[in-house]
Structures are given as structure tokens and as C-alpha cells.
Short mmCIF file of C-alpha atoms in Angstrom, two decimals:
data_model
loop_
_atom_site.label_atom_id
_atom_site.label_comp_id
_atom_site.label_asym_id
_atom_site.label_seq_id
_atom_site.Cartn_x
_atom_site.Cartn_y
_atom_site.Cartn_z
CA UNK A 1 -6.44 23.25 72.87
CA UNK A 2 -9.35 20.78 73.14
CA UNK A 3 -10.92 22.46 70.08
CA UNK A 4 -7.71 21.87 68.12
CA UNK A 5 -7.69 18.20 69.14
CA UNK A 6 -11.31 17.86 68.05
CA UNK A 7 -10.54 19.44 64.68
CA UNK A 8 -7.56 17.11 64.21
CA UNK A 9 -9.67 14.09 65.18
CA UNK A 10 -12.46 15.01 62.76
CA UNK A 11 -10.20 16.00 59.86
CA UNK A 12 -7.96 12.92 59.95
CA UNK A 13 -7.62 11.28 56.54
CA UNK A 14 -7.96 7.83 58.11
CA UNK A 15 -10.73 6.33 60.22
CA UNK A 16 -10.34 6.78 64.00
CA UNK A 17 -12.38 4.69 66.42
CA UNK A 18 -12.16 4.95 70.21
CA UNK A 19 -13.50 1.95 72.10
CA UNK A 20 -14.05 1.21 75.80
CA UNK A 21 -12.55 -1.84 77.49
CA UNK A 22 -15.82 -3.74 76.96
CA UNK A 23 -15.74 -3.10 73.21
CA UNK A 24 -18.31 -0.30 72.96
CA UNK A 25 -17.61 2.52 70.49
CA UNK A 26 -17.17 5.83 72.35
CA UNK A 27 -16.06 8.18 69.59
CA UNK A 28 -15.69 7.96 65.86
CA UNK A 29 -14.56 10.48 63.26
CA UNK A 30 -16.20 11.51 60.02
CA UNK A 31 -13.84 9.49 57.86
CA UNK A 32 -14.92 6.28 59.65
CA UNK A 33 -18.59 7.08 59.10
CA UNK A 34 -17.85 7.75 55.44
CA UNK A 35 -15.80 4.59 55.09
CA UNK A 36 -18.43 2.30 56.63
CA UNK A 37 -21.51 4.13 55.32
CA UNK A 38 -23.02 5.28 58.64
CA UNK A 39 -24.56 8.60 59.62
CA UNK A 40 -23.00 10.84 62.25
CA UNK A 41 -23.21 9.40 65.81
CA UNK A 42 -24.98 6.29 64.48
CA UNK A 43 -22.11 4.05 65.58
CA UNK A 44 -21.53 5.56 69.02
CA UNK A 45 -22.72 3.13 71.69
CA UNK A 46 -22.56 0.14 69.33
CA UNK A 47 -20.21 -2.83 69.84
CA UNK A 48 -17.05 -2.58 67.77
CA UNK A 49 -17.86 -5.89 66.09
CA UNK A 50 -20.63 -4.19 64.09
CA UNK A 51 -17.85 -3.03 61.75
CA UNK A 52 -16.69 -6.60 61.08
CA UNK A 53 -18.05 -9.35 58.83
CA UNK A 54 -20.16 -11.80 60.86
CA UNK A 55 -17.74 -14.72 60.48
CA UNK A 56 -14.98 -12.75 62.25
CA UNK A 57 -17.00 -11.35 65.14
CA UNK A 58 -16.77 -14.17 67.71
CA UNK A 59 -13.02 -14.54 67.20
CA UNK A 60 -12.56 -10.78 67.43
CA UNK A 61 -14.21 -10.65 70.85
CA UNK A 62 -11.54 -13.06 72.11
CA UNK A 63 -8.78 -11.04 70.41
CA UNK A 64 -10.14 -7.84 71.98
CA UNK A 65 -10.11 -9.36 75.48
CA UNK A 66 -6.55 -10.53 74.93
CA UNK A 67 -5.50 -7.04 73.76
CA UNK A 68 -7.05 -5.45 76.87
CA UNK A 69 -5.05 -7.81 79.07
CA UNK A 70 -1.79 -7.09 77.20
CA UNK A 71 -2.26 -3.69 75.55
CA UNK A 72 0.49 -2.24 73.36
CA UNK A 73 0.83 -0.20 70.22
CA UNK A 74 0.82 -2.56 67.26
CA UNK A 75 -0.70 -3.34 63.88
CA UNK A 76 -3.71 -5.63 64.01
CA UNK A 77 -3.82 -9.04 62.34
CA UNK A 78 -0.17 -9.42 61.34
CA UNK A 79 0.09 -11.76 58.37
CA UNK A 80 -3.69 -11.77 57.89
CA UNK A 81 -6.10 -10.13 55.48
CA UNK A 82 -8.54 -7.96 57.45
CA UNK A 83 -11.95 -6.86 56.22
CA UNK A 84 -14.49 -4.30 57.35
CA UNK A 85 -18.24 -4.47 56.77
CA UNK A 86 -20.24 -1.47 55.61
CA UNK A 87 -23.71 -0.66 56.92
CA UNK A 88 -25.45 -2.28 53.96
CA UNK A 89 -23.34 -5.43 53.96
CA UNK A 90 -20.52 -4.93 51.47
CA UNK A 91 -17.01 -5.79 52.63
CA UNK A 92 -13.67 -4.13 51.91
CA UNK A 93 -10.05 -4.78 52.91
CA UNK A 94 -8.68 -2.69 55.77
CA UNK A 95 -5.44 -2.07 57.60
CA UNK A 96 -5.72 -1.38 61.34
CA UNK A 97 -3.28 -0.05 63.92
CA UNK A 98 -4.07 -0.22 67.65
CA UNK A 99 -3.08 1.94 70.60
CA UNK A 100 -4.37 2.39 74.15
CA UNK A 101 -4.61 5.16 76.74
CA UNK A 102 -6.42 6.01 79.96
CA UNK A 103 -8.85 8.83 80.74
CA UNK A 104 -9.99 9.35 84.36
CA UNK A 105 -8.89 5.82 85.21
CA UNK A 106 -10.77 4.24 82.30
CA UNK A 107 -8.76 2.32 79.75
CA UNK A 108 -9.65 3.09 76.15
CA UNK A 109 -8.36 1.69 72.88
CA UNK A 110 -7.97 3.58 69.64
CA UNK A 111 -7.99 1.98 66.21
CA UNK A 112 -6.69 3.74 63.13
CA UNK A 113 -8.49 2.23 60.14
CA UNK A 114 -7.31 2.53 56.53
CA UNK A 115 -9.30 1.46 53.48
CA UNK A 116 -6.75 -0.41 51.35
CA UNK A 117 -9.11 -1.42 48.53
CA UNK A 118 -6.94 0.10 45.78
CA UNK A 119 -3.75 -1.38 47.21
CA UNK A 120 -5.48 -4.75 47.53
CA UNK A 121 -6.61 -4.57 43.89
CA UNK A 122 -3.06 -3.78 42.81
CA UNK A 123 -1.66 -6.68 44.85
CA UNK A 124 -4.27 -9.06 43.46
CA UNK A 125 -3.42 -7.89 39.95
CA UNK A 126 0.28 -8.52 40.63
CA UNK A 127 -0.48 -11.97 42.09
CA UNK A 128 -2.53 -12.80 38.99
CA UNK A 129 0.23 -11.61 36.67
CA UNK A 130 2.79 -13.66 38.60
CA UNK A 131 0.60 -16.76 38.43
CA UNK A 132 0.08 -16.27 34.70
CA UNK A 133 3.82 -15.73 34.22
CA UNK A 134 4.68 -18.87 36.21
CA UNK A 135 2.16 -20.83 34.15
CA UNK A 136 3.60 -19.52 30.89
CA UNK A 137 7.14 -20.33 32.07
CA UNK A 138 6.06 -23.87 32.97
CA UNK A 139 4.34 -24.30 29.61
CA UNK A 140 7.30 -22.84 27.72
CA UNK A 141 9.76 -24.98 29.69
CA UNK A 142 7.72 -28.07 28.88
CA UNK A 143 7.54 -27.08 25.20
CA UNK A 144 11.30 -26.47 25.10
CA UNK A 145 11.99 -29.81 26.76
CA UNK A 146 9.75 -31.58 24.22
CA UNK A 147 11.37 -29.67 21.36
CA UNK A 148 14.83 -30.45 22.67
CA UNK A 149 14.02 -34.15 22.82
CA UNK A 150 12.70 -34.01 19.26
CA UNK A 151 15.69 -32.09 17.91
CA UNK A 152 18.10 -34.39 19.73
CA UNK A 153 16.32 -37.42 18.28
CA UNK A 154 16.52 -35.97 14.77
CA UNK A 155 20.17 -34.97 15.17
CA UNK A 156 21.17 -38.30 16.72
CA UNK A 157 19.77 -40.10 13.68
CA UNK A 158 21.33 -37.73 11.17
CA UNK A 159 22.56 -40.21 8.49
CA UNK A 160 26.26 -40.81 7.80
CA UNK A 161 27.37 -37.45 9.19
CA UNK A 162 27.25 -35.24 12.29
CA UNK A 163 25.60 -31.97 13.20
CA UNK A 164 28.08 -29.76 15.05
CA UNK A 165 27.65 -26.52 16.95
CA UNK A 166 30.79 -24.65 18.05
CA UNK A 167 31.52 -21.63 20.21
CA UNK A 168 33.93 -18.91 19.08
CA UNK A 169 36.88 -21.00 20.29
CA UNK A 170 35.62 -23.76 17.99
CA UNK A 171 34.85 -26.03 20.92
CA UNK A 172 31.88 -28.35 20.79
CA UNK A 173 28.64 -26.97 22.20
CA UNK A 174 26.49 -29.61 20.55
CA UNK A 175 27.23 -32.65 18.40
CA UNK A 176 25.06 -35.54 17.30
CA UNK A 177 24.78 -37.89 14.33
CA UNK A 178 25.28 -41.49 13.24
CA UNK A 179 28.90 -40.78 12.32
CA UNK A 180 29.70 -40.70 16.05
CA UNK A 181 28.65 -44.31 16.51
CA UNK A 182 30.92 -45.40 13.69
CA UNK A 183 33.91 -44.11 15.64
CA UNK A 184 32.63 -45.25 19.01
CA UNK A 185 32.18 -41.69 20.27
CA UNK A 186 29.46 -40.00 22.30
CA UNK A 187 28.38 -36.38 22.29
CA UNK A 188 29.14 -36.17 26.01
CA UNK A 189 32.77 -37.14 25.35
CA UNK A 190 33.22 -34.35 22.81
CA UNK A 191 31.40 -31.50 24.60
CA UNK A 192 33.79 -28.68 25.50
CA UNK A 193 36.70 -30.14 23.54
CA UNK A 194 38.36 -28.48 20.55
CA UNK A 195 37.06 -29.43 17.12
CA UNK A 196 40.35 -28.42 15.50
CA UNK A 197 42.32 -30.84 17.64
CA UNK A 198 40.42 -33.69 16.00
CA UNK A 199 41.65 -32.66 12.53
CA UNK A 200 45.00 -33.40 10.85
CA UNK A 201 47.40 -30.56 11.59
CA UNK A 202 47.90 -29.87 7.86
CA UNK A 203 44.31 -28.59 7.37
CA UNK A 204 43.56 -27.04 10.75
CA UNK A 205 44.34 -23.44 9.78
CA UNK A 206 42.40 -23.68 6.51
CA UNK A 207 39.26 -24.94 8.25
CA UNK A 208 39.73 -22.57 11.17
CA UNK A 209 39.77 -19.59 8.80
CA UNK A 210 36.62 -20.74 7.01
CA UNK A 211 34.71 -21.44 10.23
CA UNK A 212 35.65 -18.16 11.90
CA UNK A 213 34.24 -16.28 8.89
CA UNK A 214 30.82 -17.57 9.99
CA UNK A 215 31.12 -15.66 13.28
CA UNK A 216 31.39 -12.47 11.23
CA UNK A 217 27.94 -13.17 9.81
CA UNK A 218 29.05 -14.88 6.60
CA UNK A 219 27.30 -18.01 5.37
CA UNK A 220 29.80 -20.57 4.20
CA UNK A 221 29.76 -23.84 2.34
CA UNK A 222 33.04 -25.54 1.60
CA UNK A 223 34.79 -28.86 1.09
CA UNK A 224 38.34 -29.75 2.01
CA UNK A 225 40.26 -32.52 0.28
CA UNK A 226 43.02 -34.18 2.26
CA UNK A 227 45.29 -36.96 1.00
CA UNK A 228 42.94 -37.78 -1.87
#
């Protein structure tokens, strides 16, 4: 049975590190050596902090003491980005899960270490794409706002007439032009109201028919004479 456990320990696809209560590495599997660039048994007897970047080591000692006082199975560094340090100094992102057990009265901790470099690259790529998308949206929104102000200014000063945009019910979606001021109207007052209701009843159907042809894809240009 012990041989089976040893085979399982050595053949695990993730790094496995067993550490004493004082933070000294007791056992380590081949995947961990491969991941961190060490030779077999080179890490045994070393402090666990040798696998961490220098700037995290002091804080990790405190975290390790706290874990030994309140041990439980849990992921390490929730909400944080964790990094390991290889033998020759390069760093890489890791994901670590912790567990504890006792052997002959001695408390040991086990860390399961995963190299998440590819996942981290994918996440960073997604973050970059999102940032670029947000930037493009902001730029496009600003451009649209500037364009809208320009178009509104042009339409509002359209001489002697109005520019009208209707929906399929021939209600105002947009209207601007100097003709509005002549009648004391504002575009806000007309929005959502029926264009046809503003026309004499005698010509409503004629104009309605011509305007609805446009919604079928037909370009139209027409004049209507009413009472001379």
C-alpha cells in the first residue's frame, strides 16, 4: 500500500509539497522540482519560503504561523495573485491549496501547487481586450455625442423648413428647423406625437400613403397643394 501511495505522490500532475510546522520542506514530488527548476531532493530540508519571491517571504512566515494555529483545508491567498520563484530567479503565477494532517504526533501541512501561467496569460489577454473595448466605447460615445451636437445644430438652423424623422406610425422621432420657431413650437413638444394629426384632414390620407411607401424602400419626392 505504501508503494502505491508513493507512486501516486510522485506521479501527481500538480506540485505536492509537505512541510513541517516550522516551515521546513519534508517531501516534494517530481512535478514540484520540475515546476521550480530544482534537482531531486535539492529542496528537502529547505524553508518553504525558498519557493517564494523575496518580497513575499516575511509576510508568508506570519501567514504560515497563523495557518498552523488555525489549520483547515482551504485555498491560499483568496482574492490575491500568488507567485512562485524558480531556482534561477524567474517568477510565475501559481494557485495553491492547503491541507494539514498529523503523523506520529507531528503536525504537517501539504500544499498542492498549480502553475497557472497559461490561464494567467489568457486572463491578462481578456483584461486587455476589455480595456481596449471600454476605451473604444468611450471614444465612440464621445464621437457620437459630438456628431449629434453638430447634426442638431445644423438641423436646428435648417432655413425656412423642418427636418422630420418619423417611425412607422408616422410619429415624430426627430424634428428640427427654423420653421418651428415661426410657429412657436419646440422639438420636445412634438416628439412622440402624430405628424398626420397636424395636417388638414382633407390631405391626411394622401400624404400618409406617400410616406408609408418610403417604409417599403421606395424613395419619394412629392408636393401637395391644398387650398391654393
